[in-house]
Amino acid sequence: MTRPIPLRPAEPPAAPRHIGIIMDGNGRWANRRGQPRTAGHREGAEAVNRTVTACRERGVEVLTLYAFSAQNWARPETEVAALMQLLYDYVLGERASIMRQGIRLQAIGDVEQLPSFVRGPLRALEAESRHNHDMTLALALSYGSREELVRSARALAERVARGELDPADIDEAALGGGLDTAGWPDPDLIIRTGGERRLSNFLLWQAAYAELYFTPVAWPDFTPHDLDAAFAWFADRQRRFGLTGEQVEADVMERASC
Ligand code: IPE
Ligand code: IPE
Ligand code: MG
């Protein structure tokens, strides 16, 4: 018996498994209030907490937060120092909450560049939370996507030089497998707060087919309500991955009739 063809696909569009967030707009948020930029970063930490909890509750598998870019080291020394202190406070202050929520914390980026007073507790929490399964929280720290790609390419070149790898075997899996995100699904949705519309060296390879959502809301003001608005927008996208819309619809119908 054939089923009637639904007007809308029977399956709701897949929820985002991996979300990346470019948490931007802290400095301008603070300046608008006549406060120093660091006040915006401090307030931004609260937005991190509520967003992490909300993503976990909504079944997100991986949440990658762009917290500090490789290029952010060039900011004024006092701002960098304040950010490092906030990171330290976050790792220590949220340790219990992260463990209670069953979240696995992992850092991506050139973590060795972080001062040791931050790196120590960060590595400890990564180790302590490694068996947690409810969500992976990836903190992009001293992270740059180009730098990450260079690291992966260099590791492959070293294997070729040692005679362990045939250049003909270098494929997407090999290059992608050398990135810090190896083994994770690619981001389905990238959110950037703060009004700018650019990726600023975030997950350039991994975001090949990500949906990009830009909101003027500054990061310190970002709430689960804003997250849901992004999810609703995402649910309305037709992800075609190079196919035609008709092909994608036919595929959805076929799966619905199985
Ligand atoms: C994002 O907010 C946080 C970091 C880059 C560490 P900004 O500090 O970039 O804030 P704006 O963009 O200057 O407002
Ligand atoms: C991107 O924001 C980095 C983080 C959010 C951590 P930036 O504020 O550094 O990006 P640009 O300089 O505006 O491109
Ligand atoms: Mg910014």
GROMACS .gro file of C-alpha atoms and ligand atoms in nm:
model
  287
    1MET     CA    1   0.000   0.000   0.000
    2THR     CA    2   0.140   0.339  -0.094
    3ARG     CA    3   0.110   0.616   0.159
    4PRO     CA    4  -0.019   0.959   0.065
    5ILE     CA    5   0.264   1.193  -0.014
    6PRO     CA    6   0.297   1.445   0.268
    7LEU     CA    7   0.298   1.809   0.173
    8ARG     CA    8   0.594   1.868   0.397
    9PRO     CA    9   0.868   1.610   0.446
   10ALA     CA   10   0.751   1.357   0.706
   11GLU     CA   11   1.074   1.384   0.900
   12PRO     CA   12   1.151   1.712   1.063
   13PRO     CA   13   1.480   1.849   0.932
   14ALA     CA   14   1.763   1.699   1.129
   15ALA     CA   15   1.850   1.899   1.437
   16PRO     CA   16   2.201   2.038   1.435
   17ARG     CA   17   2.439   1.778   1.576
   18HIS     CA   18   2.734   2.015   1.592
   19ILE     CA   19   2.699   2.387   1.649
   20GLY     CA   20   2.983   2.636   1.636
   21ILE     CA   21   2.943   2.978   1.794
   22ILE     CA   22   3.158   3.281   1.724
   23MET     CA   23   3.095   3.464   2.049
   24ASP     CA   24   3.146   3.819   1.930
   25GLY     CA   25   3.047   4.165   2.050
   26ASN     CA   26   3.165   4.165   2.411
   27GLY     CA   27   3.382   4.475   2.380
   28ARG     CA   28   3.120   4.684   2.203
   29TRP     CA   29   2.854   4.566   2.451
   30ALA     CA   30   3.067   4.703   2.736
   31ASN     CA   31   3.166   5.024   2.557
   32ARG     CA   32   2.801   5.106   2.491
   33ARG     CA   33   2.756   5.097   2.868
   34GLY     CA   34   3.061   5.312   2.934
   35GLN     CA   35   3.244   5.011   3.080
   36PRO     CA   36   3.583   4.862   2.995
   37ARG     CA   37   3.589   4.587   2.733
   38THR     CA   38   3.676   4.331   2.999
   39ALA     CA   39   3.336   4.387   3.162
   40GLY     CA   40   3.185   4.257   2.840
   41HIS     CA   41   3.401   3.947   2.855
   42ARG     CA   42   3.296   3.886   3.215
   43GLU     CA   43   2.929   3.915   3.124
   44GLY     CA   44   2.996   3.692   2.823
   45ALA     CA   45   3.092   3.411   3.060
   46GLU     CA   46   2.732   3.408   3.187
   47ALA     CA   47   2.610   3.370   2.829
   48VAL     CA   48   2.847   3.075   2.792
   49ASN     CA   49   2.691   2.901   3.092
   50ARG     CA   50   2.332   2.942   2.979
   51THR     CA   51   2.413   2.847   2.618
   52VAL     CA   52   2.604   2.534   2.718
   53THR     CA   53   2.314   2.417   2.933
   54ALA     CA   54   2.057   2.500   2.665
   55CYS     CA   55   2.249   2.317   2.393
   56ARG     CA   56   2.283   2.009   2.608
   57GLU     CA   57   1.911   2.016   2.688
   58ARG     CA   58   1.834   2.039   2.316
   59GLY     CA   59   2.038   1.731   2.235
   60VAL     CA   60   2.334   1.897   2.063
   61GLU     CA   61   2.623   1.650   2.040
   62VAL     CA   62   2.908   1.894   1.995
   63LEU     CA   63   2.915   2.264   2.081
   64THR     CA   64   3.226   2.446   1.970
   65LEU     CA   65   3.275   2.789   2.124
   66TYR     CA   66   3.524   3.026   1.966
   67ALA     CA   67   3.662   3.180   2.282
   68PHE     CA   68   4.006   3.310   2.182
   69SER     CA   69   4.159   3.320   1.836
   70ALA     CA   70   4.521   3.281   1.738
   71GLN     CA   71   4.498   3.645   1.626
   72ASN     CA   72   4.354   3.765   1.957
   73TRP     CA   73   4.703   3.739   2.114
   74ALA     CA   74   4.776   4.069   1.939
   75ARG     CA   75   4.520   4.256   2.154
   76PRO     CA   76   4.639   4.484   2.434
   77GLU     CA   77   4.826   4.289   2.699
   78THR     CA   78   4.580   4.382   2.971
   79GLU     CA   79   4.285   4.251   2.771
   80VAL     CA   80   4.465   3.924   2.695
   81ALA     CA   81   4.554   3.888   3.065
   82ALA     CA   82   4.192   3.949   3.166
   83LEU     CA   83   4.071   3.689   2.916
   84MET     CA   84   4.320   3.432   3.049
   85GLN     CA   85   4.203   3.502   3.403
   86LEU     CA   86   3.839   3.459   3.296
   87LEU     CA   87   3.925   3.133   3.129
   88TYR     CA   88   4.091   3.013   3.446
   89ASP     CA   89   3.788   3.121   3.648
   90TYR     CA   90   3.558   2.942   3.405
   91VAL     CA   91   3.745   2.613   3.415
   92LEU     CA   92   3.762   2.613   3.794
   93GLY     CA   93   3.422   2.765   3.862
   94GLU     CA   94   3.227   2.548   3.615
   95ARG     CA   95   3.410   2.223   3.682
   96ALA     CA   96   3.138   2.080   3.904
   97SER     CA   97   2.858   2.194   3.674
   98ILE     CA   98   3.027   2.044   3.368
   99MET     CA   99   3.070   1.712   3.547
  100ARG     CA  100   2.714   1.719   3.680
  101GLN     CA  101   2.577   1.777   3.329
  102GLY     CA  102   2.782   1.489   3.188
  103ILE     CA  103   2.968   1.721   2.952
  104ARG     CA  104   3.300   1.631   2.802
  105LEU     CA  105   3.525   1.935   2.775
  106GLN     CA  106   3.790   1.948   2.506
  107ALA     CA  107   4.011   2.232   2.397
  108ILE     CA  108   4.102   2.284   2.032
  109GLY     CA  109   4.369   2.516   1.899
  110ASP     CA  110   4.729   2.578   1.994
  111VAL     CA  111   4.666   2.515   2.363
  112GLU     CA  112   5.038   2.503   2.438
  113GLN     CA  113   5.044   2.880   2.391
  114LEU     CA  114   4.817   2.932   2.691
  115PRO     CA  115   4.988   3.030   3.017
  116SER     CA  116   5.050   2.729   3.236
  117PHE     CA  117   4.820   2.853   3.515
  118VAL     CA  118   4.531   2.811   3.268
  119ARG     CA  119   4.660   2.508   3.081
  120GLY     CA  120   4.698   2.298   3.395
  121PRO     CA  121   4.335   2.313   3.514
  122LEU     CA  122   4.214   2.295   3.154
  123ARG     CA  123   4.404   1.972   3.086
  124ALA     CA  124   4.286   1.835   3.422
  125LEU     CA  125   3.921   1.898   3.337
  126GLU     CA  126   3.967   1.750   2.991
  127ALA     CA  127   4.099   1.435   3.156
  128GLU     CA  128   3.838   1.427   3.430
  129SER     CA  129   3.546   1.472   3.188
  130ARG     CA  130   3.672   1.240   2.915
  131HIS     CA  131   3.416   0.966   2.986
  132ASN     CA  132   3.119   1.205   2.986
  133HIS     CA  133   2.877   1.148   2.699
  134ASP     CA  134   2.591   1.395   2.720
  135MET     CA  135   2.762   1.660   2.506
  136THR     CA  136   3.109   1.756   2.394
  137LEU     CA  137   3.197   2.116   2.472
  138ALA     CA  138   3.488   2.220   2.255
  139LEU     CA  139   3.659   2.542   2.357
  140ALA     CA  140   3.852   2.694   2.068
  141LEU     CA  141   4.147   2.858   2.240
  142SER     CA  142   4.442   3.015   2.065
  143TYR     CA  143   4.257   2.869   1.769
  144GLY     CA  144   4.299   2.955   1.405
  145SER     CA  145   4.162   2.740   1.127
  146ARG     CA  146   4.445   2.818   0.888
  147GLU     CA  147   4.699   2.736   1.156
  148GLU     CA  148   4.514   2.408   1.223
  149LEU     CA  149   4.521   2.319   0.852
  150VAL     CA  150   4.891   2.396   0.835
  151ARG     CA  151   4.953   2.164   1.133
  152SER     CA  152   4.763   1.883   0.964
  153ALA     CA  153   4.941   1.935   0.630
  154ARG     CA  154   5.279   1.940   0.803
  155ALA     CA  155   5.206   1.615   0.988
  156LEU     CA  156   5.115   1.449   0.660
  157ALA     CA  157   5.431   1.584   0.492
  158GLU     CA  158   5.639   1.442   0.776
  159ARG     CA  159   5.482   1.099   0.725
  160VAL     CA  160   5.554   1.121   0.352
  161ALA     CA  161   5.916   1.220   0.425
  162ARG     CA  162   5.953   0.918   0.653
  163GLY     CA  163   5.821   0.694   0.376
  164GLU     CA  164   5.510   0.601   0.576
  165LEU     CA  165   5.258   0.767   0.347
  166ASP     CA  166   5.212   0.776  -0.029
  167PRO     CA  167   5.113   1.129  -0.143
  168ALA     CA  168   4.848   0.962  -0.360
  169ASP     CA  169   4.679   0.850  -0.037
  170ILE     CA  170   4.633   1.206   0.090
  171ASP     CA  171   4.262   1.263   0.072
  172GLU     CA  172   3.993   1.455   0.262
  173ALA     CA  173   3.987   1.194   0.536
  174ALA     CA  174   4.364   1.218   0.584
  175LEU     CA  175   4.369   1.597   0.599
  176GLY     CA  176   4.051   1.621   0.806
  177GLY     CA  177   4.179   1.346   1.035
  178GLY     CA  178   4.474   1.564   1.130
  179LEU     CA  179   4.253   1.850   1.247
  180ASP     CA  180   4.168   1.909   1.612
  181THR     CA  181   3.805   1.819   1.538
  182ALA     CA  182   3.889   1.472   1.402
  183GLY     CA  183   3.610   1.224   1.467
  184TRP     CA  184   3.341   1.487   1.526
  185PRO     CA  185   3.060   1.556   1.282
  186ASP     CA  186   3.114   1.871   1.079
  187PRO     CA  187   2.929   2.174   1.217
  188ASP     CA  188   2.575   2.192   1.084
  189LEU     CA  189   2.515   2.542   1.211
  190ILE     CA  190   2.753   2.828   1.283
  191ILE     CA  191   2.617   3.121   1.480
  192ARG     CA  192   2.796   3.454   1.498
  193THR     CA  193   2.672   3.713   1.743
  194GLY     CA  194   2.767   4.080   1.747
  195GLY     CA  195   2.653   4.177   1.397
  196GLU     CA  196   2.959   4.095   1.184
  197ARG     CA  197   2.922   3.854   0.895
  198ARG     CA  198   3.251   3.675   0.869
  199LEU     CA  199   3.417   3.357   0.992
  200SER     CA  200   3.735   3.517   1.128
  201ASN     CA  201   3.945   3.200   1.086
  202PHE     CA  202   3.692   2.966   1.254
  203LEU     CA  203   3.642   2.608   1.130
  204LEU     CA  204   3.706   2.700   0.765
  205TRP     CA  205   3.746   2.341   0.648
  206GLN     CA  206   3.480   2.192   0.873
  207ALA     CA  207   3.218   2.455   0.784
  208ALA     CA  208   3.215   2.362   0.414
  209TYR     CA  209   2.841   2.288   0.433
  210ALA     CA  210   2.746   2.458   0.757
  211GLU     CA  211   2.448   2.690   0.765
  212LEU     CA  212   2.565   3.037   0.871
  213TYR     CA  213   2.347   3.237   1.108
  214PHE     CA  214   2.433   3.596   1.192
  215THR     CA  215   2.260   3.791   1.464
  216PRO     CA  216   2.311   4.150   1.580
  217VAL     CA  217   2.264   4.038   1.942
  218ALA     CA  218   2.589   4.093   2.133
  219TRP     CA  219   2.725   3.781   2.298
  220PRO     CA  220   2.663   3.898   2.659
  221ASP     CA  221   2.293   3.941   2.569
  222PHE     CA  222   2.257   3.603   2.397
  223THR     CA  223   1.989   3.386   2.559
  224PRO     CA  224   1.836   3.041   2.498
  225HIS     CA  225   1.555   3.231   2.325
  226ASP     CA  226   1.807   3.359   2.068
  227LEU     CA  227   1.943   3.006   2.037
  228ASP     CA  228   1.595   2.878   1.960
  229ALA     CA  229   1.553   3.147   1.695
  230ALA     CA  230   1.871   3.019   1.530
  231PHE     CA  231   1.743   2.661   1.555
  232ALA     CA  232   1.411   2.758   1.398
  233TRP     CA  233   1.592   2.930   1.112
  234PHE     CA  234   1.812   2.623   1.071
  235ALA     CA  235   1.510   2.393   1.060
  236ASP     CA  236   1.381   2.585   0.758
  237ARG     CA  237   1.695   2.542   0.552
  238GLN     CA  238   1.707   2.283   0.280
  239ARG     CA  239   2.054   2.136   0.293
  240ARG     CA  240   2.135   2.026  -0.060
  241PHE     CA  241   2.505   1.935  -0.046
  242GLY     CA  242   2.534   2.003  -0.418
  243LEU     CA  243   2.218   1.816  -0.521
  244THR     CA  244   1.905   1.974  -0.662
  245GLY     CA  245   1.614   2.058  -0.434
  246GLU     CA  246   1.406   1.796  -0.618
  247GLN     CA  247   1.663   1.526  -0.550
  248VAL     CA  248   1.669   1.612  -0.182
  249GLU     CA  249   1.290   1.605  -0.159
  250ALA     CA  250   1.269   1.272  -0.342
  251ASP     CA  251   1.522   1.130  -0.099
  252VAL     CA  252   1.318   1.250   0.201
  253MET     CA  253   0.999   1.097   0.055
  254GLU     CA  254   1.174   0.768  -0.007
  255ARG     CA  255   1.300   0.750   0.348
  256ALA     CA  256   0.955   0.841   0.481
  257SER     CA  257   0.794   0.552   0.290
  258CYS     CA  258   1.040   0.292   0.418
  259IPE     C1  259   3.452   3.846   2.136
  259IPE     O1  260   3.419   3.978   2.164
  259IPE     C2  261   3.544   3.788   2.241
  259IPE     C3  262   3.681   3.767   2.194
  259IPE     C4  263   3.724   3.787   2.074
  259IPE     C5  264   3.775   3.716   2.292
  259IPE     P1  265   3.511   4.097   2.120
  259IPE     O2  266   3.611   4.122   2.228
  259IPE     O3  267   3.571   4.072   1.987
  259IPE     O4  268   3.408   4.216   2.114
  259IPE     P2  269   3.397   4.326   2.001
  259IPE     O5  270   3.383   4.254   1.871
  259IPE     O6  271   3.520   4.409   2.008
  259IPE     O7  272   3.273   4.401   2.038
  260IPE     C1  273   3.650   3.622   1.650
  260IPE     O1  274   3.617   3.749   1.691
  260IPE     C2  275   3.719   3.549   1.761
  260IPE     C3  276   3.637   3.513   1.876
  260IPE     C4  277   3.510   3.535   1.887
  260IPE     C5  278   3.706   3.446   1.982
  260IPE     P1  279   3.711   3.874   1.662
  260IPE     O2  280   3.647   3.991   1.724
  260IPE     O3  281   3.850   3.845   1.703
  260IPE     O4  282   3.706   3.880   1.502
  260IPE     P2  283   3.732   4.004   1.405
  260IPE     O5  284   3.865   4.062   1.443
  260IPE     O6  285   3.622   4.101   1.424
  260IPE     O7  286   3.731   3.945   1.267
  261MG      MG  287   3.507   4.110   1.799
   0.00000   0.00000   0.00000
